[in-house]
Amino acid sequence: MDAPAKKAGPEKRLTRKDFQSDREIRWCPGCGDYSILAQFQKVLAELDVPREEHVIVSGIGCASRFPYYMNTYGIHSIHGRAPAVATGIKLMRPELTVWVVTGDGDALSIGGNHLIHALRRNVDIKILLFNNRIYGLTKGQYSPTSPQGAQTRSTPSGSVDYPIHPLRLAAAAGASFIARTLDTDPKHMQQVLTRAAHHRGAVFVEIYQNCPIYNDGAYAELADRDQRDENGLYLKPGKPLAVGDRGTKATAVDGLQPKLVRAGSPGVLKHDERNEGLLGLLTRLEGPGFAIPVGVLHDVQQPSFDEMANAQISDARRSLQPDLQTLLNSGTTWTVE
Ligand code: SF4
């Protein structure tokens, strides 16, 4: 990182440029990562938090080059272990804003366990998962989120695996903030990232990211503006679960089954970011006959792991004996005659 910027204040507003590093960006032309990087830099500038108070931690994969391109502190860490590294940083330096940038292979294959436990503990870190449904860095093998039947370099006859669903996993693990956005909708991504930045506790944002080299068009039904109107369920708190901007269709339930109905029909559901039952339903909406939820699915406040662990440490320090010798002679000690 360059020399620390002056504390932001009315006399100096940060801009996107302040967060751009001088490293040459090495993603392929047209990669969705460029848009994510640009929106992230804009959002951080708007937060007006000095750049030396942000840390970006990544694992291994195309997405994991991210810290090099940010003029903040950053660690390009170990495959799948970014949540563990980020947890350590947050515990020791609670005043920092700690981001994890990962991909579907890094987070959901080798790093699955670390991801689950960071979310379960509600560590105050913000995990951004770039989901392109393919291994890009290693040249096109199927990933844990590739759909069944995906023909890739390692599955020429089509994958026979059932894919993992990132948002369902985050919900099951107990993340206190769960959202989804996509690389081709910059405004929406900025809104979601801003909400994520302000949340205290474990954040999980799935970002649909196009890999034009190995899995082009994975999200065509949302990336294309015209199709987005038919297929995107843009979530707004307190508003009906209506599809697209025109909102002619909406989501209702029939028994325990979700279904699309005409907007305004009886039984249309309204979005509630605190409702766990609704969260479960939203993570099940996929495939033909459903619109894809985009936006903040879940946002609840609860004490974070780092907050509680640091409170325990402070209490223990307060109750300690004043000097080391007294402490060493306390509890189960004896004199050998
Ligand atoms: Fe982006 Fe795919 Fe290239 Fe990786 S391989 S940089 S994900 S376009």
mmCIF file of C-alpha atoms and ligand atoms in Angstrom:
data_model
loop_
_atom_site.group_PDB
_atom_site.id
_atom_site.type_symbol
_atom_site.label_atom_id
_atom_site.label_comp_id
_atom_site.label_asym_id
_atom_site.label_seq_id
_atom_site.Cartn_x
_atom_site.Cartn_y
_atom_site.Cartn_z
ATOM 1 C CA MET A 1 0.000 0.000 0.000
ATOM 2 C CA ASP A 2 1.158 3.582 -0.613
ATOM 3 C CA ALA A 3 1.813 5.860 2.359
ATOM 4 C CA PRO A 4 -1.350 6.101 4.502
ATOM 5 C CA ALA A 5 -3.835 8.662 3.277
ATOM 6 C CA LYS A 6 -4.723 11.493 5.601
ATOM 7 C CA LYS A 7 -7.751 10.785 7.759
ATOM 8 C CA ALA A 8 -10.715 11.516 5.564
ATOM 9 C CA GLY A 9 -12.618 14.598 6.568
ATOM 10 C CA PRO A 10 -14.575 17.450 5.085
ATOM 11 C CA GLU A 11 -11.361 18.912 3.654
ATOM 12 C CA LYS A 12 -10.449 15.723 1.743
ATOM 13 C CA ARG A 13 -13.024 13.313 0.396
ATOM 14 C CA LEU A 14 -11.703 9.982 -0.794
ATOM 15 C CA THR A 15 -12.322 8.991 -4.396
ATOM 16 C CA ARG A 16 -12.198 5.719 -6.289
ATOM 17 C CA LYS A 17 -8.710 6.675 -7.471
ATOM 18 C CA ASP A 18 -7.433 6.580 -3.882
ATOM 19 C CA PHE A 19 -8.272 2.874 -3.779
ATOM 20 C CA GLN A 20 -6.693 1.952 -7.121
ATOM 21 C CA SER A 21 -3.249 0.372 -6.899
ATOM 22 C CA ASP A 22 -0.518 0.786 -9.513
ATOM 23 C CA ARG A 23 -0.396 -2.974 -10.256
ATOM 24 C CA GLU A 24 -1.135 -4.175 -13.766
ATOM 25 C CA ILE A 25 -4.491 -5.968 -13.729
ATOM 26 C CA ARG A 26 -4.153 -9.477 -15.092
ATOM 27 C CA TRP A 27 -7.685 -10.700 -15.542
ATOM 28 C CA CYS A 28 -8.777 -11.716 -19.040
ATOM 29 C CA PRO A 29 -10.437 -9.039 -21.171
ATOM 30 C CA GLY A 30 -14.176 -8.948 -20.455
ATOM 31 C CA CYS A 31 -13.911 -10.742 -17.103
ATOM 32 C CA GLY A 32 -16.683 -9.828 -14.663
ATOM 33 C CA ASP A 33 -14.050 -9.197 -11.993
ATOM 34 C CA TYR A 34 -13.285 -5.778 -13.509
ATOM 35 C CA SER A 35 -16.763 -4.509 -12.779
ATOM 36 C CA ILE A 36 -16.699 -5.882 -9.225
ATOM 37 C CA LEU A 37 -13.346 -4.193 -8.574
ATOM 38 C CA ALA A 38 -14.624 -0.854 -9.899
ATOM 39 C CA GLN A 39 -17.831 -0.937 -7.821
ATOM 40 C CA PHE A 40 -15.963 -2.008 -4.714
ATOM 41 C CA GLN A 41 -13.494 0.871 -5.053
ATOM 42 C CA LYS A 42 -16.362 3.325 -5.495
ATOM 43 C CA VAL A 43 -18.177 2.005 -2.425
ATOM 44 C CA LEU A 44 -15.070 2.184 -0.239
ATOM 45 C CA ALA A 45 -14.481 5.762 -1.335
ATOM 46 C CA GLU A 46 -18.055 6.666 -0.401
ATOM 47 C CA LEU A 47 -17.619 5.138 3.064
ATOM 48 C CA ASP A 48 -14.860 7.681 3.683
ATOM 49 C CA VAL A 49 -12.997 5.307 5.967
ATOM 50 C CA PRO A 50 -9.211 5.736 5.532
ATOM 51 C CA ARG A 51 -7.839 3.080 3.232
ATOM 52 C CA GLU A 52 -5.348 1.891 5.863
ATOM 53 C CA GLU A 53 -8.326 0.751 7.931
ATOM 54 C CA HIS A 54 -9.437 -1.760 5.301
ATOM 55 C CA VAL A 55 -7.856 -5.193 4.862
ATOM 56 C CA ILE A 56 -8.674 -7.439 1.915
ATOM 57 C CA VAL A 57 -7.868 -11.130 2.418
ATOM 58 C CA SER A 58 -8.060 -13.641 -0.413
ATOM 59 C CA GLY A 59 -7.314 -17.321 -1.013
ATOM 60 C CA ILE A 60 -6.378 -18.796 -4.391
ATOM 61 C CA GLY A 61 -8.076 -18.344 -7.743
ATOM 62 C CA CYS A 62 -8.724 -15.598 -10.297
ATOM 63 C CA ALA A 63 -10.773 -13.584 -7.775
ATOM 64 C CA SER A 64 -7.982 -13.876 -5.244
ATOM 65 C CA ARG A 65 -5.783 -11.418 -7.156
ATOM 66 C CA PHE A 66 -8.091 -8.759 -5.803
ATOM 67 C CA PRO A 67 -5.861 -7.486 -2.938
ATOM 68 C CA TYR A 68 -3.092 -6.560 -5.427
ATOM 69 C CA TYR A 69 -5.443 -4.201 -7.222
ATOM 70 C CA MET A 70 -6.627 -2.395 -4.100
ATOM 71 C CA ASN A 71 -4.607 0.385 -2.498
ATOM 72 C CA THR A 72 -5.393 -0.911 0.996
ATOM 73 C CA TYR A 73 -3.766 -3.494 3.203
ATOM 74 C CA GLY A 74 -4.224 -6.997 1.857
ATOM 75 C CA ILE A 75 -3.128 -10.613 2.123
ATOM 76 C CA HIS A 76 -3.125 -13.127 -0.720
ATOM 77 C CA SER A 77 -3.335 -16.088 1.635
ATOM 78 C CA ILE A 78 -3.743 -19.866 1.465
ATOM 79 C CA HIS A 79 -6.212 -21.824 -0.663
ATOM 80 C CA GLY A 80 -9.587 -21.865 1.112
ATOM 81 C CA ARG A 81 -8.190 -20.377 4.331
ATOM 82 C CA ALA A 82 -8.973 -16.702 3.843
ATOM 83 C CA PRO A 83 -11.836 -16.756 6.429
ATOM 84 C CA ALA A 84 -9.427 -18.138 9.064
ATOM 85 C CA VAL A 85 -6.805 -15.476 8.312
ATOM 86 C CA ALA A 86 -9.489 -12.779 8.344
ATOM 87 C CA THR A 87 -10.829 -14.052 11.684
ATOM 88 C CA GLY A 88 -7.367 -13.704 13.220
ATOM 89 C CA ILE A 89 -6.968 -10.156 11.924
ATOM 90 C CA LYS A 90 -10.389 -9.104 13.192
ATOM 91 C CA LEU A 91 -9.749 -10.604 16.625
ATOM 92 C CA MET A 92 -6.452 -8.777 17.057
ATOM 93 C CA ARG A 93 -7.409 -5.518 15.339
ATOM 94 C CA PRO A 94 -11.160 -5.098 15.866
ATOM 95 C CA GLU A 95 -11.108 -1.509 14.606
ATOM 96 C CA LEU A 96 -10.260 -2.661 11.050
ATOM 97 C CA THR A 97 -12.797 -3.474 8.360
ATOM 98 C CA VAL A 98 -11.893 -6.937 7.115
ATOM 99 C CA TRP A 99 -13.052 -8.193 3.704
ATOM 100 C CA VAL A 100 -12.621 -11.671 2.250
ATOM 101 C CA VAL A 101 -12.615 -12.071 -1.527
ATOM 102 C CA THR A 102 -13.021 -15.638 -2.695
ATOM 103 C CA GLY A 103 -14.382 -17.731 -5.533
ATOM 104 C CA ASP A 104 -16.684 -20.732 -5.813
ATOM 105 C CA GLY A 105 -13.760 -23.189 -5.923
ATOM 106 C CA ASP A 106 -11.753 -21.528 -3.145
ATOM 107 C CA ALA A 107 -14.683 -21.031 -0.747
ATOM 108 C CA LEU A 108 -16.893 -24.013 -1.424
ATOM 109 C CA SER A 109 -14.473 -26.822 -2.212
ATOM 110 C CA ILE A 110 -11.189 -26.760 -0.272
ATOM 111 C CA GLY A 111 -12.377 -23.898 1.936
ATOM 112 C CA GLY A 112 -15.898 -25.132 2.704
ATOM 113 C CA ASN A 113 -15.205 -25.846 6.346
ATOM 114 C CA HIS A 114 -13.570 -22.484 7.028
ATOM 115 C CA LEU A 115 -16.433 -20.686 5.351
ATOM 116 C CA ILE A 116 -19.094 -22.498 7.382
ATOM 117 C CA HIS A 117 -17.426 -21.804 10.713
ATOM 118 C CA ALA A 118 -16.695 -18.129 10.051
ATOM 119 C CA LEU A 119 -20.392 -17.666 9.250
ATOM 120 C CA ARG A 120 -21.561 -19.816 12.184
ATOM 121 C CA ARG A 121 -19.474 -17.812 14.640
ATOM 122 C CA ASN A 122 -20.758 -14.533 13.240
ATOM 123 C CA VAL A 123 -17.240 -13.155 12.903
ATOM 124 C CA ASP A 124 -17.408 -9.502 11.859
ATOM 125 C CA ILE A 125 -15.877 -10.068 8.424
ATOM 126 C CA LYS A 126 -17.367 -9.481 4.998
ATOM 127 C CA ILE A 127 -17.120 -12.405 2.616
ATOM 128 C CA LEU A 128 -17.614 -11.667 -1.083
ATOM 129 C CA LEU A 129 -17.934 -14.845 -3.114
ATOM 130 C CA PHE A 130 -17.438 -14.368 -6.859
ATOM 131 C CA ASN A 131 -19.413 -17.241 -8.320
ATOM 132 C CA ASN A 132 -18.599 -18.018 -11.963
ATOM 133 C CA ARG A 133 -19.443 -21.722 -11.639
ATOM 134 C CA ILE A 134 -16.061 -22.823 -13.017
ATOM 135 C CA TYR A 135 -12.375 -23.063 -12.098
ATOM 136 C CA GLY A 136 -10.853 -20.255 -14.156
ATOM 137 C CA LEU A 137 -7.258 -20.059 -12.901
ATOM 138 C CA THR A 138 -6.614 -23.750 -13.569
ATOM 139 C CA LYS A 139 -8.258 -23.482 -16.984
ATOM 140 C CA GLY A 140 -11.816 -24.620 -16.967
ATOM 141 C CA GLN A 141 -12.596 -27.551 -14.682
ATOM 142 C CA TYR A 142 -16.073 -27.862 -13.142
ATOM 143 C CA SER A 143 -16.530 -26.314 -9.693
ATOM 144 C CA PRO A 144 -18.843 -27.095 -6.747
ATOM 145 C CA THR A 145 -21.426 -24.680 -8.177
ATOM 146 C CA SER A 146 -21.343 -25.950 -11.776
ATOM 147 C CA PRO A 147 -24.773 -27.253 -12.734
ATOM 148 C CA GLN A 148 -25.320 -30.934 -13.260
ATOM 149 C CA GLY A 149 -24.522 -31.806 -16.866
ATOM 150 C CA ALA A 150 -21.961 -28.977 -17.241
ATOM 151 C CA GLN A 151 -19.457 -29.933 -19.923
ATOM 152 C CA THR A 152 -16.056 -28.683 -18.855
ATOM 153 C CA ARG A 153 -12.435 -29.658 -19.401
ATOM 154 C CA SER A 154 -12.662 -32.157 -16.544
ATOM 155 C CA THR A 155 -16.227 -33.300 -17.275
ATOM 156 C CA PRO A 156 -16.346 -33.692 -21.081
ATOM 157 C CA SER A 157 -19.419 -35.925 -20.836
ATOM 158 C CA GLY A 158 -21.178 -33.609 -18.406
ATOM 159 C CA SER A 159 -20.880 -33.284 -14.638
ATOM 160 C CA VAL A 160 -22.763 -35.873 -12.618
ATOM 161 C CA ASP A 161 -22.356 -33.870 -9.379
ATOM 162 C CA TYR A 162 -25.230 -32.098 -7.671
ATOM 163 C CA PRO A 163 -24.110 -28.476 -7.224
ATOM 164 C CA ILE A 164 -23.901 -26.760 -3.871
ATOM 165 C CA HIS A 165 -26.115 -23.715 -3.330
ATOM 166 C CA PRO A 166 -24.051 -20.901 -1.710
ATOM 167 C CA LEU A 167 -26.953 -18.949 -0.194
ATOM 168 C CA ARG A 168 -28.563 -22.083 1.235
ATOM 169 C CA LEU A 169 -25.247 -22.957 2.819
ATOM 170 C CA ALA A 170 -24.859 -19.451 4.295
ATOM 171 C CA ALA A 171 -28.394 -19.610 5.701
ATOM 172 C CA ALA A 172 -27.786 -23.025 7.247
ATOM 173 C CA ALA A 173 -24.510 -21.819 8.778
ATOM 174 C CA GLY A 174 -26.280 -18.839 10.372
ATOM 175 C CA ALA A 175 -24.763 -15.841 8.554
ATOM 176 C CA SER A 176 -26.330 -12.650 9.873
ATOM 177 C CA PHE A 177 -26.236 -10.890 6.474
ATOM 178 C CA ILE A 178 -26.908 -12.744 3.230
ATOM 179 C CA ALA A 179 -27.181 -11.100 -0.172
ATOM 180 C CA ARG A 180 -26.786 -11.657 -3.897
ATOM 181 C CA THR A 181 -25.887 -9.286 -6.697
ATOM 182 C CA LEU A 182 -24.336 -9.520 -10.159
ATOM 183 C CA ASP A 183 -21.405 -8.067 -12.070
ATOM 184 C CA THR A 184 -23.490 -6.532 -14.863
ATOM 185 C CA ASP A 185 -25.669 -4.425 -12.580
ATOM 186 C CA PRO A 186 -23.201 -1.875 -11.120
ATOM 187 C CA LYS A 187 -25.773 0.240 -9.316
ATOM 188 C CA HIS A 188 -27.300 -2.746 -7.598
ATOM 189 C CA MET A 189 -23.879 -4.068 -6.638
ATOM 190 C CA GLN A 190 -22.956 -0.718 -5.089
ATOM 191 C CA GLN A 191 -26.140 -0.742 -3.011
ATOM 192 C CA VAL A 192 -25.523 -4.282 -1.766
ATOM 193 C CA LEU A 193 -21.838 -3.649 -0.985
ATOM 194 C CA THR A 194 -22.725 -0.469 0.914
ATOM 195 C CA ARG A 195 -25.219 -2.389 3.039
ATOM 196 C CA ALA A 196 -22.595 -5.107 3.586
ATOM 197 C CA ALA A 197 -20.023 -2.519 4.680
ATOM 198 C CA HIS A 198 -22.342 -1.177 7.363
ATOM 199 C CA HIS A 199 -23.364 -4.558 8.769
ATOM 200 C CA ARG A 200 -21.726 -5.731 12.008
ATOM 201 C CA GLY A 201 -21.282 -9.513 11.960
ATOM 202 C CA ALA A 202 -20.708 -12.192 9.343
ATOM 203 C CA VAL A 203 -21.572 -10.946 5.866
ATOM 204 C CA PHE A 204 -21.987 -13.279 2.923
ATOM 205 C CA VAL A 205 -22.504 -11.788 -0.533
ATOM 206 C CA GLU A 206 -22.718 -14.031 -3.560
ATOM 207 C CA ILE A 207 -21.773 -12.123 -6.704
ATOM 208 C CA TYR A 208 -22.740 -13.706 -10.002
ATOM 209 C CA GLN A 209 -19.607 -13.184 -12.081
ATOM 210 C CA ASN A 210 -19.196 -13.998 -15.728
ATOM 211 C CA CYS A 211 -16.078 -15.853 -16.876
ATOM 212 C CA PRO A 212 -16.135 -15.188 -20.632
ATOM 213 C CA ILE A 213 -13.250 -17.588 -21.256
ATOM 214 C CA TYR A 214 -14.461 -20.814 -19.645
ATOM 215 C CA ASN A 215 -18.138 -20.334 -18.789
ATOM 216 C CA ASP A 216 -19.506 -17.448 -20.800
ATOM 217 C CA GLY A 217 -23.167 -16.595 -20.303
ATOM 218 C CA ALA A 218 -23.597 -18.517 -17.047
ATOM 219 C CA TYR A 219 -26.033 -15.837 -15.876
ATOM 220 C CA ALA A 220 -27.465 -14.685 -19.191
ATOM 221 C CA GLU A 221 -31.001 -14.739 -17.797
ATOM 222 C CA LEU A 222 -30.045 -11.898 -15.432
ATOM 223 C CA ALA A 223 -27.116 -10.263 -17.217
ATOM 224 C CA ASP A 224 -29.232 -9.353 -20.208
ATOM 225 C CA ARG A 225 -31.378 -6.305 -19.376
ATOM 226 C CA ASP A 226 -34.473 -7.544 -21.202
ATOM 227 C CA GLN A 227 -34.311 -10.980 -19.664
ATOM 228 C CA ARG A 228 -33.603 -9.491 -16.214
ATOM 229 C CA ASP A 229 -37.090 -8.054 -16.143
ATOM 230 C CA GLU A 230 -38.570 -11.517 -16.532
ATOM 231 C CA ASN A 231 -36.167 -13.383 -14.310
ATOM 232 C CA GLY A 232 -34.956 -11.098 -11.507
ATOM 233 C CA LEU A 233 -36.756 -10.973 -8.182
ATOM 234 C CA TYR A 234 -35.312 -7.703 -6.850
ATOM 235 C CA LEU A 235 -35.816 -7.702 -3.094
ATOM 236 C CA LYS A 236 -36.981 -4.583 -1.269
ATOM 237 C CA PRO A 237 -37.835 -4.636 2.455
ATOM 238 C CA GLY A 238 -41.571 -4.560 3.130
ATOM 239 C CA LYS A 239 -42.424 -4.721 -0.601
ATOM 240 C CA PRO A 240 -44.115 -7.600 -2.462
ATOM 241 C CA LEU A 241 -41.810 -10.231 -3.939
ATOM 242 C CA ALA A 242 -42.494 -8.948 -7.447
ATOM 243 C CA VAL A 243 -40.551 -9.933 -10.541
ATOM 244 C CA GLY A 244 -38.567 -7.363 -12.530
ATOM 245 C CA ASP A 245 -39.249 -3.652 -12.908
ATOM 246 C CA ARG A 246 -42.659 -4.092 -14.469
ATOM 247 C CA GLY A 247 -43.733 -6.327 -11.593
ATOM 248 C CA THR A 248 -46.472 -8.202 -13.436
ATOM 249 C CA LYS A 249 -45.709 -11.439 -11.580
ATOM 250 C CA ALA A 250 -44.984 -12.073 -7.918
ATOM 251 C CA THR A 251 -44.212 -14.921 -5.531
ATOM 252 C CA ALA A 252 -46.822 -16.565 -3.314
ATOM 253 C CA VAL A 253 -46.975 -19.902 -1.517
ATOM 254 C CA ASP A 254 -49.306 -22.794 -2.096
ATOM 255 C CA GLY A 255 -49.097 -24.905 1.034
ATOM 256 C CA LEU A 256 -45.345 -25.043 1.550
ATOM 257 C CA GLN A 257 -44.569 -24.641 -2.154
ATOM 258 C CA PRO A 258 -43.576 -21.276 -3.645
ATOM 259 C CA LYS A 259 -45.160 -20.338 -6.962
ATOM 260 C CA LEU A 260 -45.372 -17.384 -9.326
ATOM 261 C CA VAL A 261 -48.762 -15.665 -9.523
ATOM 262 C CA ARG A 262 -50.107 -12.450 -11.061
ATOM 263 C CA ALA A 263 -48.967 -9.361 -9.130
ATOM 264 C CA GLY A 264 -51.671 -8.190 -6.727
ATOM 265 C CA SER A 265 -53.127 -11.688 -6.300
ATOM 266 C CA PRO A 266 -54.037 -12.711 -2.764
ATOM 267 C CA GLY A 267 -51.225 -14.437 -0.870
ATOM 268 C CA VAL A 268 -48.348 -12.548 -2.514
ATOM 269 C CA LEU A 269 -45.456 -12.491 -0.048
ATOM 270 C CA LYS A 270 -43.737 -9.349 1.185
ATOM 271 C CA HIS A 271 -40.016 -9.223 1.823
ATOM 272 C CA ASP A 272 -38.833 -9.301 5.426
ATOM 273 C CA GLU A 273 -35.069 -9.452 5.927
ATOM 274 C CA ARG A 274 -35.482 -10.766 9.487
ATOM 275 C CA ASN A 275 -37.779 -13.676 8.678
ATOM 276 C CA GLU A 276 -35.869 -16.998 8.752
ATOM 277 C CA GLY A 277 -38.738 -18.917 7.164
ATOM 278 C CA LEU A 278 -38.780 -16.527 4.227
ATOM 279 C CA LEU A 279 -34.998 -16.790 3.935
ATOM 280 C CA GLY A 280 -35.345 -20.559 3.563
ATOM 281 C CA LEU A 281 -37.958 -20.099 0.856
ATOM 282 C CA LEU A 282 -35.936 -17.484 -1.048
ATOM 283 C CA THR A 283 -32.901 -19.760 -1.199
ATOM 284 C CA ARG A 284 -35.100 -22.448 -2.807
ATOM 285 C CA LEU A 285 -36.268 -20.278 -5.689
ATOM 286 C CA GLU A 286 -34.409 -21.500 -8.727
ATOM 287 C CA GLY A 287 -35.031 -23.281 -11.995
ATOM 288 C CA PRO A 288 -37.894 -23.014 -14.474
ATOM 289 C CA GLY A 289 -40.996 -21.277 -13.140
ATOM 290 C CA PHE A 290 -39.147 -19.131 -10.600
ATOM 291 C CA ALA A 291 -37.531 -15.723 -10.626
ATOM 292 C CA ILE A 292 -34.058 -15.440 -9.086
ATOM 293 C CA PRO A 293 -33.855 -13.433 -5.829
ATOM 294 C CA VAL A 294 -31.341 -10.581 -6.014
ATOM 295 C CA GLY A 295 -30.582 -8.145 -3.194
ATOM 296 C CA VAL A 296 -30.407 -8.504 0.578
ATOM 297 C CA LEU A 297 -32.159 -11.728 1.597
ATOM 298 C CA HIS A 298 -31.342 -11.576 5.292
ATOM 299 C CA ASP A 299 -30.073 -8.949 7.743
ATOM 300 C CA VAL A 300 -30.200 -9.434 11.515
ATOM 301 C CA GLN A 301 -28.067 -8.029 14.300
ATOM 302 C CA GLN A 302 -26.493 -10.269 16.913
ATOM 303 C CA PRO A 303 -23.236 -10.055 18.890
ATOM 304 C CA SER A 304 -20.204 -11.040 16.835
ATOM 305 C CA PHE A 305 -17.588 -13.630 17.746
ATOM 306 C CA ASP A 306 -14.748 -11.102 17.923
ATOM 307 C CA GLU A 307 -16.794 -8.735 20.088
ATOM 308 C CA MET A 308 -17.643 -11.506 22.581
ATOM 309 C CA ALA A 309 -14.143 -13.020 22.585
ATOM 310 C CA ASN A 310 -12.523 -9.617 23.192
ATOM 311 C CA ALA A 311 -15.001 -8.859 25.995
ATOM 312 C CA GLN A 312 -13.996 -12.150 27.647
ATOM 313 C CA ILE A 313 -10.304 -11.271 27.352
ATOM 314 C CA SER A 314 -10.911 -7.823 28.891
ATOM 315 C CA ASP A 315 -12.862 -9.371 31.790
ATOM 316 C CA ALA A 316 -10.116 -11.927 32.383
ATOM 317 C CA ARG A 317 -7.462 -9.175 32.404
ATOM 318 C CA ARG A 318 -9.457 -7.114 34.899
ATOM 319 C CA SER A 319 -9.864 -10.045 37.288
ATOM 320 C CA LEU A 320 -6.191 -11.128 37.106
ATOM 321 C CA GLN A 321 -3.913 -10.919 40.134
ATOM 322 C CA PRO A 322 -1.916 -7.710 40.004
ATOM 323 C CA ASP A 323 1.534 -9.284 39.791
ATOM 324 C CA LEU A 324 2.992 -12.291 38.032
ATOM 325 C CA GLN A 325 4.480 -13.938 41.140
ATOM 326 C CA THR A 326 1.095 -13.967 42.921
ATOM 327 C CA LEU A 327 -0.472 -15.412 39.789
ATOM 328 C CA LEU A 328 2.183 -18.144 39.530
ATOM 329 C CA ASN A 329 1.652 -19.065 43.195
ATOM 330 C CA SER A 330 -2.133 -19.192 42.910
ATOM 331 C CA GLY A 331 -4.398 -22.194 42.194
ATOM 332 C CA THR A 332 -2.892 -25.686 42.252
ATOM 333 C CA THR A 333 0.658 -25.001 43.437
ATOM 334 C CA TRP A 334 2.780 -26.741 46.049
ATOM 335 C CA THR A 335 6.252 -26.667 47.537
ATOM 336 C CA VAL A 336 8.575 -29.621 46.996
ATOM 337 C CA GLU A 337 10.359 -30.182 50.345
HETATM 338 FE FE1 SF4 B 1 -11.875 -13.965 -15.352
HETATM 339 FE FE2 SF4 B 1 -12.336 -16.406 -16.305
HETATM 340 FE FE3 SF4 B 1 -10.162 -15.087 -17.077
HETATM 341 FE FE4 SF4 B 1 -10.350 -16.016 -14.609
HETATM 342 S S1 SF4 B 1 -10.272 -17.237 -16.484
HETATM 343 S S2 SF4 B 1 -9.631 -13.979 -15.205
HETATM 344 S S3 SF4 B 1 -12.539 -15.741 -14.173
HETATM 345 S S4 SF4 B 1 -12.290 -14.508 -17.490
#
